[in-house]
mmCIF file of C-alpha atoms and ligand atoms in Angstrom:
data_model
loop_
_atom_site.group_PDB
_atom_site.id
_atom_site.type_symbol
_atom_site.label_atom_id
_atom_site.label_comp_id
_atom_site.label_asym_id
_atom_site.label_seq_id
_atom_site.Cartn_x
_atom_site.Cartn_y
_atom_site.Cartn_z
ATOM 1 C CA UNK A 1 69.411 28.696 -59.408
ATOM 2 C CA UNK A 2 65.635 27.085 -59.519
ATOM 3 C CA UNK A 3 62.850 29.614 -59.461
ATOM 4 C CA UNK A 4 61.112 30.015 -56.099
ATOM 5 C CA UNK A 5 57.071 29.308 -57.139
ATOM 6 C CA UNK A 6 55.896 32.033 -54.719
ATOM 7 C CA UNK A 7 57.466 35.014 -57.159
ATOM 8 C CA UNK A 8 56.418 33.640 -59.951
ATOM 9 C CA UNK A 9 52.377 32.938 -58.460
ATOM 10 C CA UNK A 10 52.399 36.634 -56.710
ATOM 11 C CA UNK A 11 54.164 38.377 -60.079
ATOM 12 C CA UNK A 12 51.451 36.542 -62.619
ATOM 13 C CA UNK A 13 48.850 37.201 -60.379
ATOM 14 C CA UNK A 14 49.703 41.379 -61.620
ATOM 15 C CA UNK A 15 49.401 40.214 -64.844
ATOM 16 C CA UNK A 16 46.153 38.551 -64.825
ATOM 17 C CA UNK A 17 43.859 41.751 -64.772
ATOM 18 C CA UNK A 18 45.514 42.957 -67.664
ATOM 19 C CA UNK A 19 46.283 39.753 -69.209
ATOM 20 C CA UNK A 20 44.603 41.296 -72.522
ATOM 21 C CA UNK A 21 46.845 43.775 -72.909
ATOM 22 C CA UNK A 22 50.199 41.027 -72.044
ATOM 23 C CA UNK A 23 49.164 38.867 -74.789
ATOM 24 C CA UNK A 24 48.521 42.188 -77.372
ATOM 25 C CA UNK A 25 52.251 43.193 -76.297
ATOM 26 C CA UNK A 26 53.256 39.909 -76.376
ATOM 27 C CA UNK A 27 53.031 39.164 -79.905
ATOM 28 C CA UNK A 28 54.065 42.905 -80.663
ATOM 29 C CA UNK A 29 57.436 42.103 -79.075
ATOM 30 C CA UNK A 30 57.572 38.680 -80.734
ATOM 31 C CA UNK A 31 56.485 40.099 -84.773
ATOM 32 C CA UNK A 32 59.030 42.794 -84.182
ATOM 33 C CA UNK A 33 62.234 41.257 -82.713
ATOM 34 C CA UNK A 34 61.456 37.978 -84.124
ATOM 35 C CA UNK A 35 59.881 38.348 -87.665
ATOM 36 C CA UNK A 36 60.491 34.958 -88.922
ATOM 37 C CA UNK A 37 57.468 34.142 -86.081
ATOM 38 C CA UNK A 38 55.075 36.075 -87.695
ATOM 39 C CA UNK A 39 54.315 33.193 -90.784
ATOM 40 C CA UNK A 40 53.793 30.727 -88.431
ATOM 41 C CA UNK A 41 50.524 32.596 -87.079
ATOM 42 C CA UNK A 42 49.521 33.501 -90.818
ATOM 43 C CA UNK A 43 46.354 31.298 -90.116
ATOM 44 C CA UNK A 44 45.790 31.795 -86.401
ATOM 45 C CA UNK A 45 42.562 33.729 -85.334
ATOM 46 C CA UNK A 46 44.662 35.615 -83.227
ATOM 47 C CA UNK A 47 41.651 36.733 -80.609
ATOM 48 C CA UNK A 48 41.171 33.413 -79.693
ATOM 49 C CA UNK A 49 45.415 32.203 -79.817
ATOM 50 C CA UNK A 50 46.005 35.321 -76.867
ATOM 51 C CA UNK A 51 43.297 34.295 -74.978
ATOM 52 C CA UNK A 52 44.467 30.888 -75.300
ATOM 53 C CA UNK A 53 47.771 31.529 -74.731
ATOM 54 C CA UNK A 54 47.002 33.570 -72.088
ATOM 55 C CA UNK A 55 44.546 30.526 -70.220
ATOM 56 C CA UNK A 56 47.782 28.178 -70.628
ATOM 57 C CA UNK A 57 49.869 30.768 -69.160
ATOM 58 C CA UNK A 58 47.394 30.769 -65.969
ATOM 59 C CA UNK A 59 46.836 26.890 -65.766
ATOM 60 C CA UNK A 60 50.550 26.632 -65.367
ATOM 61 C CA UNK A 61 51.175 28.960 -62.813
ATOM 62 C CA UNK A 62 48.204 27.479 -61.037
ATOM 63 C CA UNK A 63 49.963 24.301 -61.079
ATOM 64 C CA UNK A 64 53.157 25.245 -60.873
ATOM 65 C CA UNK A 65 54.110 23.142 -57.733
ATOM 66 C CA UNK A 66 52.890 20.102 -59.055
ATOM 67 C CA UNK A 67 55.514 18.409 -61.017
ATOM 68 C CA UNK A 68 53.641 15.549 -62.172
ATOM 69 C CA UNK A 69 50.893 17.843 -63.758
ATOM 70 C CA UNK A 70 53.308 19.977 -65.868
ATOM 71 C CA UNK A 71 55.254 17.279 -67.209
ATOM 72 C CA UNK A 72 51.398 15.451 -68.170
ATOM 73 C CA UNK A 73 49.925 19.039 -69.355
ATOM 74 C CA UNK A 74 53.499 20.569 -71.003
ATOM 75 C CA UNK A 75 54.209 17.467 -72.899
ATOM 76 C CA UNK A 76 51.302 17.234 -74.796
ATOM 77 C CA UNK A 77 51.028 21.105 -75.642
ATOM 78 C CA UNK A 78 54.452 20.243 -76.850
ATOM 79 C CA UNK A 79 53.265 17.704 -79.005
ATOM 80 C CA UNK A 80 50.339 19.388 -80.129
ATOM 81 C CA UNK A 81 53.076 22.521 -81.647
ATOM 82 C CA UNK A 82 54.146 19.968 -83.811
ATOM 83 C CA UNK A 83 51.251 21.013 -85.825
ATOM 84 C CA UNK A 84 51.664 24.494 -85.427
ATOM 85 C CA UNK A 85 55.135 24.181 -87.267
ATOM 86 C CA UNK A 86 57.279 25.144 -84.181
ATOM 87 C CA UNK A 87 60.828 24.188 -84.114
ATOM 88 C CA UNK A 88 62.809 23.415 -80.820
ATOM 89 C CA UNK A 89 65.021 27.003 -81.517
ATOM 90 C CA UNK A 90 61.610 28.584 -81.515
ATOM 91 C CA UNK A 91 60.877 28.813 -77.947
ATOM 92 C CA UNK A 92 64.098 31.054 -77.358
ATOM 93 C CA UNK A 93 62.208 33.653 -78.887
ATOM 94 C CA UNK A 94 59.189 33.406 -76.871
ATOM 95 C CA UNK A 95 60.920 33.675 -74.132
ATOM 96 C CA UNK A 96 62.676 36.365 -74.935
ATOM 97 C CA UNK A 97 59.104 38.349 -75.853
ATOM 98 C CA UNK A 98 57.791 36.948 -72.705
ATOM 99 C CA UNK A 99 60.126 38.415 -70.660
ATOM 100 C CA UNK A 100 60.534 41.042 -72.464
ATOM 101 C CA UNK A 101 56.537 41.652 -72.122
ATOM 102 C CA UNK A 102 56.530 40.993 -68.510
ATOM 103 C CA UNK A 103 59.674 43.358 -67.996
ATOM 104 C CA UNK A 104 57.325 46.195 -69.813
ATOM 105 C CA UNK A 105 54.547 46.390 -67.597
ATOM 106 C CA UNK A 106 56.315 45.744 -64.610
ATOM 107 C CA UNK A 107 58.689 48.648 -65.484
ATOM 108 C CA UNK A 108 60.309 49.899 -62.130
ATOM 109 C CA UNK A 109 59.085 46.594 -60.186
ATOM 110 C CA UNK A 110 60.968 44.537 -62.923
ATOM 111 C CA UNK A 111 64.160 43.630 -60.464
ATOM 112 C CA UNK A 112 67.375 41.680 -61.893
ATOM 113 C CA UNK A 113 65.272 39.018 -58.730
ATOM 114 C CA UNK A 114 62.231 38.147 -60.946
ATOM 115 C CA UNK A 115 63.762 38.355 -63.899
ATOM 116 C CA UNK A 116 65.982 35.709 -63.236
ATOM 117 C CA UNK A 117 63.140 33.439 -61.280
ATOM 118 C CA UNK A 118 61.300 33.829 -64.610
ATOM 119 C CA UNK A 119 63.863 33.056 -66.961
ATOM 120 C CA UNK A 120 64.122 29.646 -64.379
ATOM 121 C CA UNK A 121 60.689 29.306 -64.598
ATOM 122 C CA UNK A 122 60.433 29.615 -68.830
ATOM 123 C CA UNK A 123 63.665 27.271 -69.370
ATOM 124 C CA UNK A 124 61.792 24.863 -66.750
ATOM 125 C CA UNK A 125 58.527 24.720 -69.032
ATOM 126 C CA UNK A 126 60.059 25.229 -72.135
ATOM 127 C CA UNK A 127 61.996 21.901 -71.084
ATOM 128 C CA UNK A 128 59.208 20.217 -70.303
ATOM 129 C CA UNK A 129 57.140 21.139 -73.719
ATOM 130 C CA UNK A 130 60.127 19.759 -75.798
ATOM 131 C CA UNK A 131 60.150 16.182 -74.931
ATOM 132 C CA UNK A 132 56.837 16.085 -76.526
ATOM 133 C CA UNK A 133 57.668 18.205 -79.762
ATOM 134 C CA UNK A 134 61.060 16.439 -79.809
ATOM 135 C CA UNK A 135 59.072 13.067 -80.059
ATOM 136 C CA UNK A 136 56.391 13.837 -82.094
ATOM 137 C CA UNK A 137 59.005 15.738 -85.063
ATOM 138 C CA UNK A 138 60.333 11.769 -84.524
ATOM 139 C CA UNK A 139 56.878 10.284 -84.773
ATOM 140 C CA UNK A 140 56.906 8.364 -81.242
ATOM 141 C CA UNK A 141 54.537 10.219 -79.489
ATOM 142 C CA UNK A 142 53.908 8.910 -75.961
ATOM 143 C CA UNK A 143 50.352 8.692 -74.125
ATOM 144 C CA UNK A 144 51.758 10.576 -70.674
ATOM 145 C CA UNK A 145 55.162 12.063 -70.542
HETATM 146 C C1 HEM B 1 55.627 28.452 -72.992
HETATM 147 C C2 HEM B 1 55.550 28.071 -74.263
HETATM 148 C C3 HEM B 1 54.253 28.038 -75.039
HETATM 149 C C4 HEM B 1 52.962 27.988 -74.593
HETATM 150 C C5 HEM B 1 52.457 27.969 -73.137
HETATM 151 C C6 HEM B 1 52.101 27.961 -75.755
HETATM 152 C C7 HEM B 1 50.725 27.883 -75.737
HETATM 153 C C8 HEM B 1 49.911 27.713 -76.843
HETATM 154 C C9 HEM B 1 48.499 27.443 -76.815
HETATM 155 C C10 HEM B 1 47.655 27.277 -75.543
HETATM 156 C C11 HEM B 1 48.056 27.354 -78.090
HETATM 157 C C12 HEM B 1 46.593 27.094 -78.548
HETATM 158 C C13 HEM B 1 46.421 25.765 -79.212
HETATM 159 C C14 HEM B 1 46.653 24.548 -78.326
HETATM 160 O O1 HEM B 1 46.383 24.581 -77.117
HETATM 161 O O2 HEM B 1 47.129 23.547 -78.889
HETATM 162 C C15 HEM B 1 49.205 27.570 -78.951
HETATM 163 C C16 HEM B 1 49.182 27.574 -80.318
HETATM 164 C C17 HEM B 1 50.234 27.952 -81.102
HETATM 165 N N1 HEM B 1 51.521 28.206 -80.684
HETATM 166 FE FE1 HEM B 1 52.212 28.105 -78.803
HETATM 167 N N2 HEM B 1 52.889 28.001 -76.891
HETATM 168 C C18 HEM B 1 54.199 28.055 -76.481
HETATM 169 C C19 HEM B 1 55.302 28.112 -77.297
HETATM 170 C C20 HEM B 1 55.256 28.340 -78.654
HETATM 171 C C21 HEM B 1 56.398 28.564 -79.494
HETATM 172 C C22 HEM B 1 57.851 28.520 -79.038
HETATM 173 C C23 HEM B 1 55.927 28.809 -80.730
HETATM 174 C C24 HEM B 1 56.724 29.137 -81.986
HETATM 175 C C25 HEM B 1 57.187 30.353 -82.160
HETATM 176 C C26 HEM B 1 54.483 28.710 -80.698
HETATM 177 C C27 HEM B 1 53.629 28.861 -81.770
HETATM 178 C C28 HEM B 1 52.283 28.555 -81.763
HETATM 179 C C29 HEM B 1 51.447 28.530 -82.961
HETATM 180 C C30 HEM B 1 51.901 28.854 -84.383
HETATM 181 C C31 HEM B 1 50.167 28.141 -82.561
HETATM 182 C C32 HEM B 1 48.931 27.910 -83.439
HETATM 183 C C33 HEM B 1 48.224 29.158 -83.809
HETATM 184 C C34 HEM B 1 47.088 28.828 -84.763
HETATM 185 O O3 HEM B 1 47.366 28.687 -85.962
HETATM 186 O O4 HEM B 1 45.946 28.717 -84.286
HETATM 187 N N3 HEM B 1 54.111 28.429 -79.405
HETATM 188 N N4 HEM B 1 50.325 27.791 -78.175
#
């Protein structure tokens, strides 16, 4: 099943007021049932990474129907975690921590429906940030995806 854009603009438009407090649980969620993750942030001013994270998050629901955007946008940011040490198997556990994070605050509202459309949704941008790790772990980065 492919994730229907309007549930995932109308769900992460809930999460934007408190978008503070989804990147804090975020990385709780991700130290805790991932701990291996933690040394790769051992550096990171971790203010500025949620908000970061967090500004991503929105640019790519904002463009979330435009394919040719994504692939552009996610490829580099997938090249650019070459630097940050992240491996391919990494992005299982963010997206685990995402949706477990997501699944928190919605709490009741968290139906087996959005779940789903945002495990479609992750798999769909984690597969378009891996080309561009993929080819920069071989060296052969390209200058659009
Ligand atoms: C949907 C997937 C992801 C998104 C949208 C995302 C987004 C970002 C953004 C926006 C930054 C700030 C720096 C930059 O823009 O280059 C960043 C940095 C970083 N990300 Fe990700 N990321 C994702 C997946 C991952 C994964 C799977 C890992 C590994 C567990 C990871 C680990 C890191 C690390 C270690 C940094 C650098 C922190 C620092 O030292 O400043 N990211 N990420």
């Amino acid at each position: 099943m492919a994730f229907d854009p309007k549930i995932i603009e109308d769900s992460f438009e809930q999460a934007k007021p408190i978008a503070s407090d989804v990147a804090d649980k975020f990385y709780e969620i991700l130290w805790a049932d991932y701990p291996q993750s933690k040394a790769l942030f051992e550096d990171a001013n971790m203010d500025k990474q949620k908000v970061a994270l967090m500004n991503s998050l929105t640019q790519v629901v904002d463009h979330i129907r435009d394919a040719e955007w994504l692939t552009n946008y996610l490829y580099q940011m997938g090249v650019r975690h070459m630097q940050y040490d992240t491996q391919p198997e990494h992005f299982e556990w963010v997206g685990a921590s995402l949706l477990k994070t997501f699944a928190h605050f919605f709490a009741d509202a968290w139906t087996d429906e959005l779940q789903q459309n945002w495990l479609e949704a992750y798999q769909a941008i984690a597969g378009l940030m891996l080309p561009g790790l993929n080819d920069a772990l071989k060296g052969e980065i390209r200058k659009t995806a």
